[in-house]
CSV table of C-alpha atoms in Angstrom, one decimal:
chain,number,residue,atom,x,y,z
A,228,MET,CA,-40.3,13.2,7.8
A,229,GLU,CA,-40.4,16.1,5.3
A,230,ALA,CA,-43.3,16.0,2.9
A,231,PRO,CA,-42.2,15.6,-0.8
A,232,PRO,CA,-43.4,17.8,-3.7
A,233,LEU,CA,-46.5,16.8,-5.6
A,234,THR,CA,-47.6,16.3,-9.2
A,235,GLU,CA,-50.9,17.4,-10.6
A,236,ASP,CA,-52.3,13.8,-10.3
A,237,ASP,CA,-51.2,13.8,-6.6
A,238,PHE,CA,-53.1,17.0,-6.0
A,239,ASN,CA,-56.2,15.5,-7.5
A,240,GLU,CA,-55.9,12.3,-5.5
A,241,VAL,CA,-55.5,14.3,-2.3
A,242,TYR,CA,-58.5,16.5,-3.0
A,243,ASP,CA,-60.6,13.4,-3.9
A,244,TRP,CA,-59.5,11.7,-0.7
A,245,VAL,CA,-60.4,14.8,1.4
A,246,ASP,CA,-63.8,15.1,-0.3
A,247,SER,CA,-64.6,11.4,0.5
A,248,VAL,CA,-64.5,12.2,4.3
A,249,GLN,CA,-67.4,14.1,5.8
A,250,LEU,CA,-65.9,17.0,7.8
A,251,SER,CA,-67.5,19.3,10.4
A,252,ARG,CA,-67.1,22.4,8.3
A,253,PRO,CA,-67.1,23.0,4.5
A,254,LYS,CA,-63.8,23.3,2.6
A,255,ARG,CA,-63.3,26.7,1.0
A,256,ILE,CA,-59.6,27.5,1.0
A,257,ILE,CA,-57.9,24.3,1.9
A,258,ALA,CA,-54.7,25.9,3.3
A,259,ARG,CA,-56.7,28.0,5.7
A,260,ASP,CA,-59.3,25.3,6.5
A,261,PHE,CA,-56.6,22.8,7.6
A,262,ALA,CA,-54.2,25.3,9.3
A,263,ASP,CA,-55.6,24.8,12.8
A,264,GLY,CA,-55.3,20.9,12.6
A,265,VAL,CA,-58.9,20.3,13.4
A,266,LEU,CA,-59.9,18.9,10.0
A,267,MET,CA,-56.8,16.8,9.9
A,268,ALA,CA,-57.8,15.3,13.3
A,269,GLU,CA,-61.3,14.6,11.8
A,270,ILE,CA,-59.8,12.9,8.8
A,271,VAL,CA,-57.6,10.6,10.9
A,272,SER,CA,-60.6,10.0,13.3
A,273,HIS,CA,-62.7,8.9,10.3
A,274,TYR,CA,-60.3,6.0,9.8
A,275,TYR,CA,-59.2,5.4,13.4
A,276,PRO,CA,-61.9,6.9,15.7
A,277,LYS,CA,-60.4,5.5,18.9
A,278,LEU,CA,-57.0,7.0,18.1
A,279,VAL,CA,-58.1,10.6,18.0
A,280,GLU,CA,-60.0,12.5,20.7
A,281,LEU,CA,-61.5,15.3,18.7
A,282,HIS,CA,-62.5,17.3,21.8
A,283,ASN,CA,-58.7,18.0,22.3
A,284,TYR,CA,-58.5,20.0,19.0
A,285,ILE,CA,-59.6,23.6,19.3
A,286,PRO,CA,-60.6,25.5,16.1
A,287,SER,CA,-58.7,28.8,16.2
A,288,GLY,CA,-57.0,31.5,14.2
A,289,SER,CA,-54.3,31.8,16.8
A,290,ILE,CA,-50.8,30.7,15.8
A,291,THR,CA,-50.2,29.3,19.3
A,292,VAL,CA,-53.4,27.2,19.3
A,293,LYS,CA,-52.7,26.0,15.8
A,294,ARG,CA,-49.2,24.9,16.8
A,295,THR,CA,-50.6,23.2,19.9
A,296,ASN,CA,-53.1,21.3,17.8
A,297,TRP,CA,-50.5,20.2,15.2
A,298,ASN,CA,-48.0,19.2,17.9
A,299,LEU,CA,-50.7,17.1,19.6
A,300,LEU,CA,-51.5,15.4,16.3
A,301,ASN,CA,-47.8,14.8,15.6
A,302,GLN,CA,-46.9,13.4,19.0
A,303,LYS,CA,-50.1,11.5,20.0
A,304,VAL,CA,-51.6,10.4,16.7
A,305,PHE,CA,-49.1,10.4,13.9
A,306,HIS,CA,-46.5,8.8,16.2
A,307,ARG,CA,-48.9,5.9,16.9
A,308,LEU,CA,-49.4,5.5,13.1
A,309,GLY,CA,-45.6,5.1,12.7
A,310,PHE,CA,-44.4,8.5,11.5
A,311,GLU,CA,-44.1,12.1,12.5
A,312,LEU,CA,-44.2,15.3,10.4
A,313,ALA,CA,-41.1,17.5,10.3
A,314,PRO,CA,-41.5,20.8,12.3
A,315,VAL,CA,-40.8,22.8,9.1
A,316,ASP,CA,-43.9,21.1,7.5
A,317,ILE,CA,-46.0,21.9,10.5
A,318,GLU,CA,-44.9,25.6,10.4
A,319,HIS,CA,-45.7,25.8,6.7
A,320,VAL,CA,-49.2,24.4,7.2
A,321,ILE,CA,-49.8,26.7,10.2
A,322,ASN,CA,-48.7,29.7,8.1
A,323,CYS,CA,-50.8,28.6,5.1
A,324,ALA,CA,-47.8,28.2,2.8
A,325,PRO,CA,-48.7,27.3,-0.8
A,326,ASN,CA,-49.1,23.5,-1.3
A,327,ALA,CA,-48.0,22.7,2.2
A,328,ILE,CA,-51.2,21.1,3.4
A,329,GLU,CA,-51.5,19.1,0.2
A,330,ARG,CA,-48.1,17.6,0.7
A,331,VAL,CA,-48.9,16.8,4.4
A,332,LEU,CA,-52.3,15.3,3.4
A,333,ARG,CA,-50.5,13.1,0.8
A,334,VAL,CA,-48.1,11.8,3.4
A,335,VAL,CA,-51.0,11.0,5.9
A,336,LYS,CA,-53.0,9.4,3.1
A,337,ILE,CA,-50.1,7.1,2.1
A,338,LYS,CA,-49.5,6.1,5.7
A,339,ILE,CA,-53.2,5.4,6.4
A,340,ASP,CA,-53.6,3.5,3.2
A,341,ARG,CA,-50.5,1.4,4.0
A,342,ILE,CA,-51.7,0.6,7.5
A,343,ARG,CA,-55.2,-0.3,6.2
A,344,SER,CA,-53.8,-2.5,3.5
A,345,LEU,CA,-51.5,-4.3,5.9
A,346,THR,CA,-54.2,-4.9,8.5
A,347,SER,CA,-56.8,-5.9,5.9
A,348,LYS,CA,-54.4,-8.5,4.6
A,349,SER,CA,-53.9,-10.0,8.0
A,350,ALA,CA,-57.0,-12.1,8.5
A,351,ILE,CA,-55.3,-13.7,11.5
A,352,LEU,CA,-56.7,-11.2,14.0
A,353,PRO,CA,-59.5,-13.1,15.7
A,354,PRO,CA,-62.4,-11.2,17.3
A,355,ILE,CA,-62.7,-10.8,21.1
A,356,ASN,CA,-65.6,-12.2,23.0
A,357,ARG,CA,-67.3,-9.0,24.3
A,358,ARG,CA,-68.7,-10.7,27.5
A,359,ASN,CA,-65.4,-12.3,28.3
A,360,PRO,CA,-62.4,-10.4,26.8
A,361,SER,CA,-59.9,-13.0,27.9
A,362,LEU,CA,-61.7,-15.6,25.7
A,363,VAL,CA,-60.2,-15.7,22.2
A,364,LYS,CA,-62.4,-16.7,19.3
A,365,SER,CA,-61.4,-18.1,15.9
A,366,LEU,CA,-62.5,-16.4,12.7
A,367,ASP,CA,-65.6,-18.7,12.5
A,368,GLY,CA,-66.7,-17.6,16.0
A,369,LYS,CA,-65.8,-20.7,17.9
A,370,ASN,CA,-64.0,-20.3,21.3
A,371,VAL,CA,-60.4,-21.5,20.9
A,372,GLY,CA,-58.7,-20.5,24.2
A,373,THR,CA,-58.0,-17.8,26.7
A,374,MET,CA,-55.7,-14.8,26.7
A,375,SER,CA,-53.5,-14.6,29.7
A,376,SER,CA,-52.7,-11.3,31.3
A,377,ASN,CA,-49.0,-11.7,30.5
A,378,GLU,CA,-49.3,-12.6,26.9
A,379,ASN,CA,-51.4,-11.0,24.1
A,380,VAL,CA,-52.4,-14.1,22.1
A,381,ARG,CA,-54.5,-12.2,19.6
A,382,TYR,CA,-51.6,-10.3,18.1
A,383,LYS,CA,-48.7,-12.6,18.8
A,384,GLY,CA,-46.6,-13.3,15.8
A,385,ASN,CA,-48.4,-10.8,13.5
A,386,PRO,CA,-45.6,-9.1,11.6
A,387,LEU,CA,-48.1,-7.1,9.6
A,388,LEU,CA,-49.0,-4.6,12.3
A,389,LEU,CA,-46.7,-1.7,12.8
A,390,PRO,CA,-45.0,-1.4,16.2
A,391,PRO,CA,-46.9,1.7,17.4
A,392,VAL,CA,-50.2,0.4,16.3
A,393,LYS,CA,-49.4,-3.0,17.8
A,394,GLN,CA,-48.5,-1.3,21.1
A,395,ALA,CA,-51.7,0.8,21.1
A,396,ILE,CA,-53.7,-2.4,20.5
A,397,ALA,CA,-51.9,-4.2,23.3
A,398,GLU,CA,-52.6,-1.3,25.7
A,399,LYS,CA,-56.3,-1.3,24.8
A,400,ASP,CA,-56.4,-5.1,25.3
A,401,GLN,CA,-54.8,-4.7,28.7
A,402,THR,CA,-57.3,-2.0,29.7
A,403,ILE,CA,-60.2,-4.3,28.6
A,404,LYS,CA,-58.7,-7.1,30.7
A,405,GLU,CA,-58.4,-4.9,33.7
A,406,LEU,CA,-61.9,-3.6,33.3
A,407,TYR,CA,-63.3,-7.1,32.9
A,408,ASP,CA,-61.5,-8.1,36.2
A,409,THR,CA,-63.0,-5.1,37.9
A,410,ILE,CA,-66.5,-6.1,36.7
A,411,GLN,CA,-65.9,-9.6,38.0
A,412,VAL,CA,-65.0,-8.2,41.5
A,413,LEU,CA,-68.0,-6.0,41.5
A,414,TYR,CA,-70.3,-8.9,40.6
A,415,GLN,CA,-68.8,-11.0,43.4
A,416,GLY,CA,-69.5,-8.1,45.8
A,417,ILE,CA,-73.2,-8.1,44.7
A,418,ASN,CA,-73.5,-11.9,45.0
A,419,VAL,CA,-72.1,-11.7,48.6
A,420,LYS,CA,-74.8,-9.3,49.8
């Protein structure tokens, strides 16, 4: 997806959005600050902390490291959010082309806002019981059933979640279920002794 050109209002909106997120280093020249991809990873991590592993992004002035950081963001993070940046946009950002990062930030902001509005409208996502992840609770906190390992009851039939996000959630739920099963085996081993 190639980032579209921006109006003056779009620029102001992007700058306000970036200022609303606390970043690890101050913003001086936005094109240079975001060129290595670290601050972009921090912004996405602000909204989806489990989606971005910040230790994978290395602050650097090297074109190779910048490209690696942006490709990692594009393939691992943006892909899960349901979009990918065009390679030409990544190259423009890495090379600090005028207005390149603002256009990319605008695209990311729109995607994040869209996902957040869709998921906030879907109040049908019941919480998980932390002690027993297979036990599904209703919105008022009452137990309503169990989640089998073959079927993800929590998100079944929810058309509001985008496929990559839905897939990531299903993978996390499966991991939780497997860890819970491992804990149960370990507790049984303790009780036998």
